PDB file of C-alpha atoms in Angstrom:
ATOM      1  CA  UNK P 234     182.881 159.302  87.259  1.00  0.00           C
ATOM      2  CA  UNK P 235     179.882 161.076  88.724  1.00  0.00           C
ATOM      3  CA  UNK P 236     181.982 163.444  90.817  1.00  0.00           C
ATOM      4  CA  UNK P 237     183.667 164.757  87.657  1.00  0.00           C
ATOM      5  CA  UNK P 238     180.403 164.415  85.026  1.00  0.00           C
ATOM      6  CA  UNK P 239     178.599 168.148  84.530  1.00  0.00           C
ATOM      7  CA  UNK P 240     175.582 166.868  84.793  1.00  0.00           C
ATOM      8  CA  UNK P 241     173.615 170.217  83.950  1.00  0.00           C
ATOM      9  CA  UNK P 242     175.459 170.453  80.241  1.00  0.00           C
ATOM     10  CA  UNK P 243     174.258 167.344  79.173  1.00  0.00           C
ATOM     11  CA  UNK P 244     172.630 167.059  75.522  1.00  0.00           C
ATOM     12  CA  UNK P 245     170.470 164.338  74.114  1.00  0.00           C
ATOM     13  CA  UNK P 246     172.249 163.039  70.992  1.00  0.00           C
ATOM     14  CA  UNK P 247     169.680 162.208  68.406  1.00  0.00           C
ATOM     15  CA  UNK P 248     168.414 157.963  68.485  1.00  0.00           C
ATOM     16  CA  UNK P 249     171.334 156.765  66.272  1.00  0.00           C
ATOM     17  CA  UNK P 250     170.130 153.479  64.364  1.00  0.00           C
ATOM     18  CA  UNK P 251     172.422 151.221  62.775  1.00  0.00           C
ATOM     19  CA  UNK P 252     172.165 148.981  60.149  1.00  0.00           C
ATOM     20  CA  UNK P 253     174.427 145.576  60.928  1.00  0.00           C
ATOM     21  CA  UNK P 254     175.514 145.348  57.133  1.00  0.00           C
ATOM     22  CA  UNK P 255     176.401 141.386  57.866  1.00  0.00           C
ATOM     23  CA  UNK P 256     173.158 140.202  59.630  1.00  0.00           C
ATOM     24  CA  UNK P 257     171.014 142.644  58.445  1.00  0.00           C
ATOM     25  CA  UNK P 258     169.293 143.643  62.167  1.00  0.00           C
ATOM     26  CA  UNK P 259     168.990 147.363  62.576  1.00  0.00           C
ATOM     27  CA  UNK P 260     169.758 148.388  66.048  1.00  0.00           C
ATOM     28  CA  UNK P 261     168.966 151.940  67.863  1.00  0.00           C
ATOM     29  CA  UNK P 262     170.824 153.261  70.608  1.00  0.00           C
ATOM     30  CA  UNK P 263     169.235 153.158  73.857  1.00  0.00           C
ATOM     31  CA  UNK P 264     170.977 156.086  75.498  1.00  0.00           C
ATOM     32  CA  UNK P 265     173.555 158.967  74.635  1.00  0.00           C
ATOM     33  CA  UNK P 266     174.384 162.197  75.701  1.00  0.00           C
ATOM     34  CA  UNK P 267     176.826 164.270  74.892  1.00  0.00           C
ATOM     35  CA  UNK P 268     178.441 166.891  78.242  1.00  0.00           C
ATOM     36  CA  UNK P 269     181.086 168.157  79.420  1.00  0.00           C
ATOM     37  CA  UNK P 270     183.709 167.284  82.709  1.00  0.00           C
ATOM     38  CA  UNK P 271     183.093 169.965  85.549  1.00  0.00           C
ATOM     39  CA  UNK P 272     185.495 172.803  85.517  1.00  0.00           C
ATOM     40  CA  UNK P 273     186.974 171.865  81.541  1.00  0.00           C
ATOM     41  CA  UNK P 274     186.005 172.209  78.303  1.00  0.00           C
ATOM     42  CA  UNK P 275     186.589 168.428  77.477  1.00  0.00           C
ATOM     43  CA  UNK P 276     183.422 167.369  75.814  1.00  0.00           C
ATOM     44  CA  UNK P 277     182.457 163.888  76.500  1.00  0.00           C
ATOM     45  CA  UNK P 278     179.650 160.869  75.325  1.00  0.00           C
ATOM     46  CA  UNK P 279     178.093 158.939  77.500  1.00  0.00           C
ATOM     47  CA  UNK P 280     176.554 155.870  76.105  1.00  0.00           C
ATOM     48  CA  UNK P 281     174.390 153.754  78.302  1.00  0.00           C
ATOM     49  CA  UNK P 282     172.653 150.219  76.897  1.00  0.00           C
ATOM     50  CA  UNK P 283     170.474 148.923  79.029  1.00  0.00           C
ATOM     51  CA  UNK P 284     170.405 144.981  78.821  1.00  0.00           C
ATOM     52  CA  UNK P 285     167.546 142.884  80.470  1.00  0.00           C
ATOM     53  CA  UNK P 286     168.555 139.534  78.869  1.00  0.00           C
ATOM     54  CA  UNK P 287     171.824 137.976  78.549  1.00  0.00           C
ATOM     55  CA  UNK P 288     173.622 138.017  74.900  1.00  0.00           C
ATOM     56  CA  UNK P 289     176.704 136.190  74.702  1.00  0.00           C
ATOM     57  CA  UNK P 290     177.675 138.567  71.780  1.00  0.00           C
ATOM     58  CA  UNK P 291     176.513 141.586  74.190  1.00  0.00           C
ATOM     59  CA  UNK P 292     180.126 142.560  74.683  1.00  0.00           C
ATOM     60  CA  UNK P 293     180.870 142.828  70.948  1.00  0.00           C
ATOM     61  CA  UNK P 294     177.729 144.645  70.530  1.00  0.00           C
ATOM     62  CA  UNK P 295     179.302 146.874  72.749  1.00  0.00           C
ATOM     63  CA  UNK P 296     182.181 147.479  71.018  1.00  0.00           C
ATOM     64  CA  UNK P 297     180.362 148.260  67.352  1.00  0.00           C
ATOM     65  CA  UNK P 298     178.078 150.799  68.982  1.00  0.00           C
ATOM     66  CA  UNK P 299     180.832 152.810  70.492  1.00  0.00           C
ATOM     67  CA  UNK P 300     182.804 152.542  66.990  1.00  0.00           C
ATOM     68  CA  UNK P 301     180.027 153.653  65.306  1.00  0.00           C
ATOM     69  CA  UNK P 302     179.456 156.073  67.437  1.00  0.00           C
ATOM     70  CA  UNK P 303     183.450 157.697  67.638  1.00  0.00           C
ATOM     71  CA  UNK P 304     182.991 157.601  63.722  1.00  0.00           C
ATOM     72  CA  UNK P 305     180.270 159.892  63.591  1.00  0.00           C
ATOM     73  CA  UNK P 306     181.266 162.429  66.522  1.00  0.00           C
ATOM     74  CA  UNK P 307     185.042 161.878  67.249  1.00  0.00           C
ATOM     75  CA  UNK P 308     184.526 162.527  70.600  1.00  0.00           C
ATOM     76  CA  UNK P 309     185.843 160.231  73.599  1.00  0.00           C
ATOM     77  CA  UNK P 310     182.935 157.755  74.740  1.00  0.00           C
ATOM     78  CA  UNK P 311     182.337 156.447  78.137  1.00  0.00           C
ATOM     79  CA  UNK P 312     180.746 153.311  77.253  1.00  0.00           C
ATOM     80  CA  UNK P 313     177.947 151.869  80.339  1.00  0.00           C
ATOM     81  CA  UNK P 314     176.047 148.654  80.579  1.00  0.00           C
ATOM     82  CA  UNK P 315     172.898 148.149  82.877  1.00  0.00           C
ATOM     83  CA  UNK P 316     172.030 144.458  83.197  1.00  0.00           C
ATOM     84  CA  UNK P 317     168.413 144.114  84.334  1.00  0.00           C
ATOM     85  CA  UNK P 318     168.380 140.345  84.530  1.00  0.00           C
ATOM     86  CA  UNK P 319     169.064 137.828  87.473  1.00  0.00           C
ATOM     87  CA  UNK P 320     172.286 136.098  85.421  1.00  0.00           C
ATOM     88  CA  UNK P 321     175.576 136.505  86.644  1.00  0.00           C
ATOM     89  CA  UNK P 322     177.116 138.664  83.641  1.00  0.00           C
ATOM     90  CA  UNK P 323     180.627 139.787  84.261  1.00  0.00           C
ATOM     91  CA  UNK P 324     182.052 140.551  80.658  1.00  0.00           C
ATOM     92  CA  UNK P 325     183.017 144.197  80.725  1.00  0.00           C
ATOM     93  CA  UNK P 326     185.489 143.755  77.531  1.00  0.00           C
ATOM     94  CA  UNK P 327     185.396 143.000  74.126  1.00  0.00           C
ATOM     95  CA  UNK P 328     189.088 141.504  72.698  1.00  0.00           C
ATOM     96  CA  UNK P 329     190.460 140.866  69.459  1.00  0.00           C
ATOM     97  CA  UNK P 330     193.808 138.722  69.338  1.00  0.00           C
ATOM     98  CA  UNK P 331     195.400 136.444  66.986  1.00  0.00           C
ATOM     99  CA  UNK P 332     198.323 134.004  67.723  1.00  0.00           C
ATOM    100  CA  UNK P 333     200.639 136.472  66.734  1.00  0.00           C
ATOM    101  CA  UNK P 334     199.292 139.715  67.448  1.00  0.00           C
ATOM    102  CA  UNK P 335     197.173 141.492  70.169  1.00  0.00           C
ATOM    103  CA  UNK P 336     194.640 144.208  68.007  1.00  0.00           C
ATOM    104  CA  UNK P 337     192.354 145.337  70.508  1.00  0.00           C
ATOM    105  CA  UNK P 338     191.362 145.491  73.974  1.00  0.00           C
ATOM    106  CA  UNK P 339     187.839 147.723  74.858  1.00  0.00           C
ATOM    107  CA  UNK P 340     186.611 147.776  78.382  1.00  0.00           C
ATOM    108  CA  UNK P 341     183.123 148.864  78.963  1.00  0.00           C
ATOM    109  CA  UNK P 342     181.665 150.141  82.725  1.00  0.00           C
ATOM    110  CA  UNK P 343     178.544 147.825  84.233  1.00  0.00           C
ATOM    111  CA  UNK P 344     176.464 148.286  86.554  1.00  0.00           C
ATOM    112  CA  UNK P 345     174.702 144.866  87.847  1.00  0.00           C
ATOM    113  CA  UNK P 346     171.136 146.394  88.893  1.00  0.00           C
ATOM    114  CA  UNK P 347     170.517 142.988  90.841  1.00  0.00           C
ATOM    115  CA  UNK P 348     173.644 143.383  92.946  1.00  0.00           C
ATOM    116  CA  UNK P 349     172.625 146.845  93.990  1.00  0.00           C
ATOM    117  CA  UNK P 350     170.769 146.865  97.437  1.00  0.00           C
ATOM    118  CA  UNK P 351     167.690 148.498  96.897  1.00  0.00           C
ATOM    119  CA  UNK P 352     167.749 150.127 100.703  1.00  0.00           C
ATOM    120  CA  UNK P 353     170.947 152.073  99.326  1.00  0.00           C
ATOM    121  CA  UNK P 354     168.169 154.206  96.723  1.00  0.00           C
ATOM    122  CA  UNK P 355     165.208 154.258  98.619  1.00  0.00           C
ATOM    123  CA  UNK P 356     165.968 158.296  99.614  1.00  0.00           C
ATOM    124  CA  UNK P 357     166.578 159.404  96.267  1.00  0.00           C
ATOM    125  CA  UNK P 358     164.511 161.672  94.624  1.00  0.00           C
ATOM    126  CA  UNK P 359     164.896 160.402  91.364  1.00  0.00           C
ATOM    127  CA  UNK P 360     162.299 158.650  89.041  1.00  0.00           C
ATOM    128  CA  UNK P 361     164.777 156.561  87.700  1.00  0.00           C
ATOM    129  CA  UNK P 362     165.883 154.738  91.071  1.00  0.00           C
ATOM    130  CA  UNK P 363     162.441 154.527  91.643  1.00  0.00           C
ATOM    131  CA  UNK P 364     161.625 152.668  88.579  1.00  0.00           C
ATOM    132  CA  UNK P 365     165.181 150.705  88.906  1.00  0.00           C
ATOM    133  CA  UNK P 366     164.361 149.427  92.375  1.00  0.00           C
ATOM    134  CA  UNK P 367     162.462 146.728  90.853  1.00  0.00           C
ATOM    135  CA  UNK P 368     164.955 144.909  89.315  1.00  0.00           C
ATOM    136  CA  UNK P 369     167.638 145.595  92.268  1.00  0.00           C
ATOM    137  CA  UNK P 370     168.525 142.608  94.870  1.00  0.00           C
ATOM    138  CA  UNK P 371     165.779 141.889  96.820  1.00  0.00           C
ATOM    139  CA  UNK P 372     164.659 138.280  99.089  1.00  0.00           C
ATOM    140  CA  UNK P 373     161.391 137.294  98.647  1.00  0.00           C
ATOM    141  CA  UNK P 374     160.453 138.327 102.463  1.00  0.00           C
ATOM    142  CA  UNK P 375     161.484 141.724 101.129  1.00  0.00           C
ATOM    143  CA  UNK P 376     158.837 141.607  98.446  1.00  0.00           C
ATOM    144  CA  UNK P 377     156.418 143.391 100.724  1.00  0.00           C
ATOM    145  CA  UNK P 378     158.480 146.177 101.986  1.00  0.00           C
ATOM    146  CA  UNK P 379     160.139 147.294  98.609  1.00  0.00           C
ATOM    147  CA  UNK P 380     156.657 147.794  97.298  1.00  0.00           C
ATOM    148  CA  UNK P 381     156.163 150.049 100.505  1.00  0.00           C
ATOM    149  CA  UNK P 382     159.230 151.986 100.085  1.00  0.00           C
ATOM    150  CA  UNK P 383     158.673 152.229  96.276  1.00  0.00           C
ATOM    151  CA  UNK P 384     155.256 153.765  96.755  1.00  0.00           C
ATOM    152  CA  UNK P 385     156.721 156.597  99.555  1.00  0.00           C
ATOM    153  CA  UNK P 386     158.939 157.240  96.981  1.00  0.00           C
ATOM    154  CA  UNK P 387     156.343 157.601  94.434  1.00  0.00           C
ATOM    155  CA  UNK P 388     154.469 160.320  96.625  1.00  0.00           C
ATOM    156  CA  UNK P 389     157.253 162.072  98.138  1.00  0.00           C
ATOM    157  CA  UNK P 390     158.754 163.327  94.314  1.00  0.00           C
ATOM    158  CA  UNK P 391     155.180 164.842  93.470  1.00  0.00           C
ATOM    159  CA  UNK P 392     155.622 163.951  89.735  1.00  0.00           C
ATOM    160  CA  UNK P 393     152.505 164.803  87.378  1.00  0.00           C
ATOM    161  CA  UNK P 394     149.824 162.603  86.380  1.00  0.00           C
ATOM    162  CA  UNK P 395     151.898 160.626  83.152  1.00  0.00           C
ATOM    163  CA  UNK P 396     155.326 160.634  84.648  1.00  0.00           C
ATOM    164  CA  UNK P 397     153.846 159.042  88.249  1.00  0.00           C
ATOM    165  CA  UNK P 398     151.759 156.053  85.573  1.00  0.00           C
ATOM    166  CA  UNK P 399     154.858 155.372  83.985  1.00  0.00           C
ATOM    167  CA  UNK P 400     157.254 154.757  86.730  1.00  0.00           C
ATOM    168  CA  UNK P 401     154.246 153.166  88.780  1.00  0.00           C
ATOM    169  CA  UNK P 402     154.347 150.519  85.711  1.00  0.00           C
ATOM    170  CA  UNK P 403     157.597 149.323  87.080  1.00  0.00           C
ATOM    171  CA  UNK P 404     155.896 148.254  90.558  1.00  0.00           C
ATOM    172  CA  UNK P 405     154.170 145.326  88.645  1.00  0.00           C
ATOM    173  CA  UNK P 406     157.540 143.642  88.385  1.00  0.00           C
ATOM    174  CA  UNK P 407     158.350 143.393  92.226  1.00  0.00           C
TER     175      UNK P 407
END
């Protein structure tokens, strides 16, 4: 997907919040932008829900937010999921079915942050794999070295004075 993603036509869509008419919880989108696929005019959404606890219902969750979602912009949604947590989650589909009918199938992409090796991110230049190394598989011998890495990383992107505190607030967690 992120050979084909424009990545320099994407748009912030405004924090959708939605009321759950049945339970009465009002939930706000996490993430979603709104670009295009290099060298077309298709528009796209990309929705991305970070999860750091696991929800058996997650996966239905899932599904209302990008239903919610096509209803208001009738555009096609690439639906992501970024567990933060140490659980083995491997739901990536929501299904409705009945004895005598099949009604819906919706797959959702995940990315496990836990299975990702953090020595694979270490190069980037990129805030966001900084702050995302914490949570990424590491042993407990390693404890001592990601924190290393983590702060080269830090010093190497030159970020101002706020951006450096917040991702910093991410080494507490390693």
């Amino acid at each position: 997907m992120h050979d084909i993603v424009d990545f320099h036509a994407i748009k912030p869509l405004s924090k959708e919040v939605f009321t759950d008419l049945v339970e009465g919880e009002t939930r706000r989108l996490d993430i979603a932008v709104e670009t295009t696929l290099k060298e077309t005019e298709a528009v796209i959404i990309i929705h991305v829900e970070p999860q750091s606890t696991k929800q058996t219902n997650f996966h239905e969750r899932m599904y209302q937010y990008f239903s919610l979602l096509y209803h208001i912009y009738r555009k096609p949604i690439v639906p992501i999921a970024v567990f933060s947590y140490d659980e083995n989650w491997e739901k990536n589909q929501y299904t409705m079915t009945f004895p005598f009918m099949h009604v819906l199938t919706f797959n959702y992409l995940t990315l496990h942050l836990r299975k990702k090796n953090w020595r694979d991110y270490i190069r980037a230049n990129n805030p966001a794999a900084a702050a995302l190394l914490s949570k990424m598989g590491y042993t407990e011998d390693e404890k001592v070295q990601v924190k290393k890495e983590f702060l080269r990383m830090l010093v190497k992107m030159e970020l101002n004075p706020a951006k450096q505190r917040l991702v910093y607030g991410f080494l507490k967690s390693i």
